[in-house]
Short mmCIF file of C-alpha atoms and ligand atoms in Angstrom, two decimals:
data_model
loop_
_atom_site.label_atom_id
_atom_site.label_comp_id
_atom_site.label_asym_id
_atom_site.label_seq_id
_atom_site.Cartn_x
_atom_site.Cartn_y
_atom_site.Cartn_z
CA MET A 423 17.71 8.43 17.64
CA GLU A 424 14.06 9.01 18.03
CA LYS A 425 11.66 6.30 17.05
CA LYS A 426 9.57 7.24 14.06
CA LEU A 427 6.18 5.57 13.82
CA HIS A 428 4.46 4.84 10.53
CA THR A 429 1.46 7.06 9.87
CA LEU A 430 -1.76 6.81 7.91
CA PRO A 431 -1.65 9.18 4.91
CA PRO A 432 -4.84 11.21 4.45
CA LEU A 433 -7.13 10.22 1.61
CA PRO A 434 -6.29 12.71 -1.20
CA TYR A 435 -10.01 13.37 -1.96
CA ALA A 436 -13.40 13.16 -0.25
CA TYR A 437 -14.91 9.77 0.62
CA ASP A 438 -17.60 10.23 -2.00
CA ALA A 439 -15.27 11.56 -4.72
CA LEU A 440 -15.12 8.25 -6.61
CA GLU A 441 -18.90 7.79 -6.71
CA PRO A 442 -20.70 6.17 -8.44
CA TYR A 443 -17.91 3.68 -9.16
CA ILE A 444 -16.73 3.29 -5.57
CA ASP A 445 -19.19 4.28 -2.87
CA ALA A 446 -18.41 6.63 0.02
CA GLU A 447 -19.03 4.08 2.76
CA THR A 448 -16.60 1.61 1.20
CA MET A 449 -13.95 4.33 0.89
CA LYS A 450 -14.43 5.43 4.50
CA ILE A 451 -14.16 1.93 5.97
CA HIS A 452 -11.37 0.97 3.58
CA HIS A 453 -9.19 3.96 4.45
CA ASP A 454 -10.15 4.79 8.04
CA LYS A 455 -10.45 1.21 9.31
CA HIS A 456 -8.58 -1.25 7.08
CA HIS A 457 -5.61 0.90 6.08
CA ALA A 458 -5.42 2.36 9.60
CA ALA A 459 -5.29 -1.16 11.03
CA TYR A 460 -2.33 -2.10 8.82
CA VAL A 461 -0.44 0.97 10.04
CA ASN A 462 -1.29 0.33 13.70
CA ASN A 463 -0.45 -3.36 13.49
CA LEU A 464 2.86 -2.61 11.78
CA ASN A 465 3.83 -0.17 14.53
CA ALA A 466 2.71 -2.63 17.22
CA ALA A 467 4.82 -5.43 15.75
CA LEU A 468 7.91 -3.22 15.58
CA GLU A 469 7.33 -1.92 19.10
CA SER A 470 6.85 -5.38 20.57
CA PHE A 471 10.08 -6.62 19.08
CA ALA A 472 12.02 -3.49 20.04
CA SER A 473 10.91 -3.60 23.65
CA ALA A 474 11.38 -7.36 23.97
CA GLN A 475 14.96 -7.64 22.92
CA ASP A 476 16.93 -5.19 20.89
CA LYS A 477 18.22 -3.25 23.90
CA LYS A 478 21.30 -1.87 22.21
CA ASN A 479 19.59 -0.47 19.17
CA PRO A 480 15.85 -0.49 19.73
CA THR A 481 15.17 2.02 16.98
CA SER A 482 16.90 0.28 14.05
CA LEU A 483 13.71 -1.28 12.68
CA PHE A 484 11.98 2.08 12.92
CA GLU A 485 14.57 3.72 10.69
CA LYS A 486 13.40 1.75 7.69
CA SER A 487 10.57 2.81 5.42
CA ALA A 488 7.70 0.37 4.96
CA GLU A 489 8.99 -0.17 1.41
CA ASP A 490 12.45 -1.09 2.69
CA LEU A 491 10.93 -3.55 5.14
CA ILE A 492 9.06 -5.47 2.44
CA ARG A 493 11.91 -5.28 -0.08
CA ASN A 494 14.15 -7.04 2.44
CA LEU A 495 11.84 -9.21 4.49
CA ASN A 496 14.63 -11.60 5.35
CA ASP A 497 16.30 -8.79 7.31
CA VAL A 498 13.22 -8.52 9.51
CA PRO A 499 13.45 -10.61 12.71
CA GLU A 500 11.67 -13.91 12.24
CA GLU A 501 9.40 -13.36 15.26
CA ILE A 502 7.63 -10.47 13.56
CA ARG A 503 8.29 -11.25 9.88
CA THR A 504 4.76 -12.40 9.03
CA MET A 505 3.22 -9.43 10.85
CA VAL A 506 5.52 -7.06 8.95
CA ARG A 507 4.92 -8.81 5.62
CA ASN A 508 1.14 -8.47 5.99
CA ASN A 509 0.95 -5.03 7.57
CA ALA A 510 3.83 -3.15 5.94
CA GLY A 511 2.50 -4.70 2.72
CA GLY A 512 -1.01 -3.48 3.50
CA HIS A 513 0.32 -0.02 4.31
CA VAL A 514 2.40 0.31 1.12
CA ASN A 515 -0.30 -1.20 -1.11
CA HIS A 516 -3.05 1.11 0.11
CA SER A 517 -0.84 4.22 0.14
CA MET A 518 -0.31 3.63 -3.59
CA PHE A 519 -3.93 2.66 -4.20
CA TRP A 520 -5.39 6.02 -3.04
CA GLU A 521 -2.89 7.90 -5.19
CA ILE A 522 -3.52 5.98 -8.40
CA MET A 523 -7.22 6.78 -8.26
CA VAL A 524 -8.83 10.15 -8.96
CA PRO A 525 -12.33 11.54 -9.48
CA GLN A 526 -13.17 11.85 -13.17
CA GLY A 527 -10.07 10.07 -14.37
CA ASP A 528 -9.01 10.16 -18.01
CA LYS A 529 -10.41 7.16 -19.80
CA GLN A 530 -7.01 5.98 -20.96
CA PRO A 531 -3.30 6.65 -20.57
CA LYS A 532 -1.30 8.92 -22.85
CA GLY A 533 2.25 9.38 -24.06
CA LYS A 534 5.02 7.03 -22.99
CA LEU A 535 2.76 4.96 -20.74
CA LEU A 536 0.32 4.26 -23.58
CA GLU A 537 3.20 3.36 -25.90
CA GLU A 538 4.72 0.98 -23.36
CA ILE A 539 1.35 -0.66 -22.75
CA GLN A 540 0.75 -1.09 -26.49
CA LYS A 541 4.26 -2.51 -26.95
CA SER A 542 3.81 -5.00 -24.11
CA PHE A 543 0.19 -6.07 -24.49
CA GLY A 544 -0.84 -5.22 -28.07
CA SER A 545 -3.38 -2.52 -27.23
CA PHE A 546 -4.82 -0.69 -24.25
CA GLU A 547 -7.96 -2.81 -24.53
CA GLU A 548 -5.98 -6.05 -24.48
CA PHE A 549 -4.09 -4.77 -21.46
CA GLN A 550 -7.35 -4.05 -19.62
CA ASN A 551 -8.76 -7.45 -20.52
CA LYS A 552 -5.68 -9.27 -19.27
CA PHE A 553 -5.53 -7.18 -16.08
CA ASN A 554 -9.20 -7.90 -15.34
CA ASP A 555 -8.78 -11.57 -16.17
CA VAL A 556 -5.86 -11.98 -13.78
CA ALA A 557 -7.84 -10.08 -11.11
CA LEU A 558 -10.87 -12.28 -11.59
CA LYS A 559 -8.77 -15.43 -11.23
CA ARG A 560 -7.18 -14.34 -7.95
CA PHE A 561 -8.73 -16.84 -5.58
CA GLY A 562 -9.55 -15.27 -2.22
CA SER A 563 -7.90 -12.01 -1.24
CA GLY A 564 -5.11 -10.25 -3.06
CA TRP A 565 -4.09 -7.75 -5.69
CA VAL A 566 -3.54 -7.49 -9.42
CA TRP A 567 -0.58 -5.40 -10.59
CA LEU A 568 1.07 -3.80 -13.56
CA VAL A 569 4.75 -4.17 -12.74
CA LYS A 570 8.14 -3.29 -14.21
CA ASP A 571 11.02 -5.73 -13.87
CA LYS A 572 14.71 -4.88 -13.47
CA GLU A 573 15.13 -4.77 -17.28
CA GLY A 574 12.23 -2.34 -17.63
CA ARG A 575 9.78 -4.87 -19.08
CA LEU A 576 6.11 -4.57 -18.13
CA ASP A 577 4.01 -7.49 -16.93
CA ILE A 578 0.73 -8.18 -15.17
CA ILE A 579 0.94 -10.28 -12.03
CA SER A 580 -1.20 -11.12 -9.04
CA THR A 581 -0.22 -11.45 -5.38
CA GLN A 582 -2.07 -13.02 -2.46
CA ASN A 583 -3.10 -11.22 0.72
CA GLN A 584 -1.10 -8.00 1.11
CA ASP A 585 2.06 -9.22 -0.61
CA ASN A 586 3.69 -6.50 -2.69
CA PRO A 587 5.61 -7.11 -5.95
CA MET A 588 8.62 -5.30 -4.43
CA ALA A 589 9.29 -8.42 -2.38
CA GLU A 590 9.95 -10.20 -5.71
CA GLY A 591 12.06 -7.45 -7.24
CA TYR A 592 9.36 -5.79 -9.31
CA LEU A 593 8.35 -2.15 -9.25
CA PRO A 594 4.56 -1.88 -8.89
CA ILE A 595 3.30 0.71 -11.42
CA MET A 596 -0.37 0.32 -10.57
CA GLY A 597 -2.52 -2.19 -8.76
CA ASN A 598 -6.13 -2.96 -7.99
CA ASP A 599 -7.31 -4.29 -4.65
CA VAL A 600 -9.46 -7.38 -5.08
CA TRP A 601 -10.09 -8.06 -1.41
CA GLU A 602 -13.84 -8.18 -0.85
CA HIS A 603 -13.53 -5.20 1.52
CA ALA A 604 -12.70 -3.08 -1.57
CA TYR A 605 -16.03 -3.68 -3.30
CA TYR A 606 -18.44 -5.92 -1.42
CA LEU A 607 -20.82 -3.26 0.00
CA LYS A 608 -21.70 -2.05 -3.48
CA TYR A 609 -20.90 -4.96 -5.78
CA LYS A 610 -21.51 -7.97 -3.50
CA ASN A 611 -20.15 -11.07 -5.27
CA MET A 612 -19.86 -9.30 -8.64
CA ARG A 613 -16.10 -8.78 -8.72
CA ALA A 614 -16.15 -8.52 -12.52
CA ASP A 615 -18.46 -5.48 -12.39
CA TYR A 616 -16.18 -3.77 -9.88
CA LEU A 617 -13.15 -4.48 -12.06
CA LYS A 618 -14.87 -3.07 -15.13
CA ASN A 619 -16.01 0.11 -13.35
CA TRP A 620 -12.69 0.69 -11.62
CA TRP A 621 -11.08 1.89 -14.86
CA ASN A 622 -13.21 5.05 -14.60
CA VAL A 623 -11.26 6.26 -11.59
CA VAL A 624 -7.68 5.42 -12.57
CA ASN A 625 -5.29 8.36 -12.18
CA TRP A 626 -3.22 7.90 -15.34
CA GLN A 627 -0.99 10.86 -14.54
CA GLU A 628 0.12 9.22 -11.33
CA VAL A 629 0.55 5.85 -13.04
CA ASN A 630 2.67 7.57 -15.69
CA ARG A 631 4.80 9.12 -12.94
CA ARG A 632 5.30 5.72 -11.33
CA LEU A 633 6.36 4.19 -14.67
CA ASN A 634 9.38 6.48 -14.57
CA ILE A 635 10.55 5.47 -11.11
CA LYS A 636 13.78 3.53 -11.31
CA ASN A 637 13.50 -0.11 -10.29
MN1 MN B 491 -7.79 -3.04 0.78
#
């Protein structure tokens, strides 16, 4: 079987499309350099392991999607597990991140998503406040997520580095990147301002679609 490398998905809009909330230079570096590096490092880790030892079936690790790799990290050889955790995580997280943003996003969700948010958090405003609060308290680098558990319940959680909620059995519905590389050029140390402005570019249609994915 042919080895299939992981690839960087194109940004679904122009670098400056999310201005003034996220600046073009941040988007360009974030996608073209940071996300690209996660993809390249993931491929390099898989290649190094395949060429070093798995002579009989060197392609087996390449048959798995990045999502499968992080859902079952214990199946990944120990030698490259940390590399895969960080870089497959970075790849999956950012692939979702570009899709759940959009220029001129609706200001709030509609339909089933809005109902579920109101049921779980009281109101859309309370949901936003809790999401921002959890994001603000993430010490160092990481993400804040709206997730769905196996029973279909919604919750807000935070992960460190590039860890993805899938590794803990959750389905990530939406997430915001609170690594400094996501906002520092424009917002400097003002993470709270970035978090507040970010709601202007949320793609609620895509978030609604993700809500309906089976966990
Ligand atoms: Mn990032």
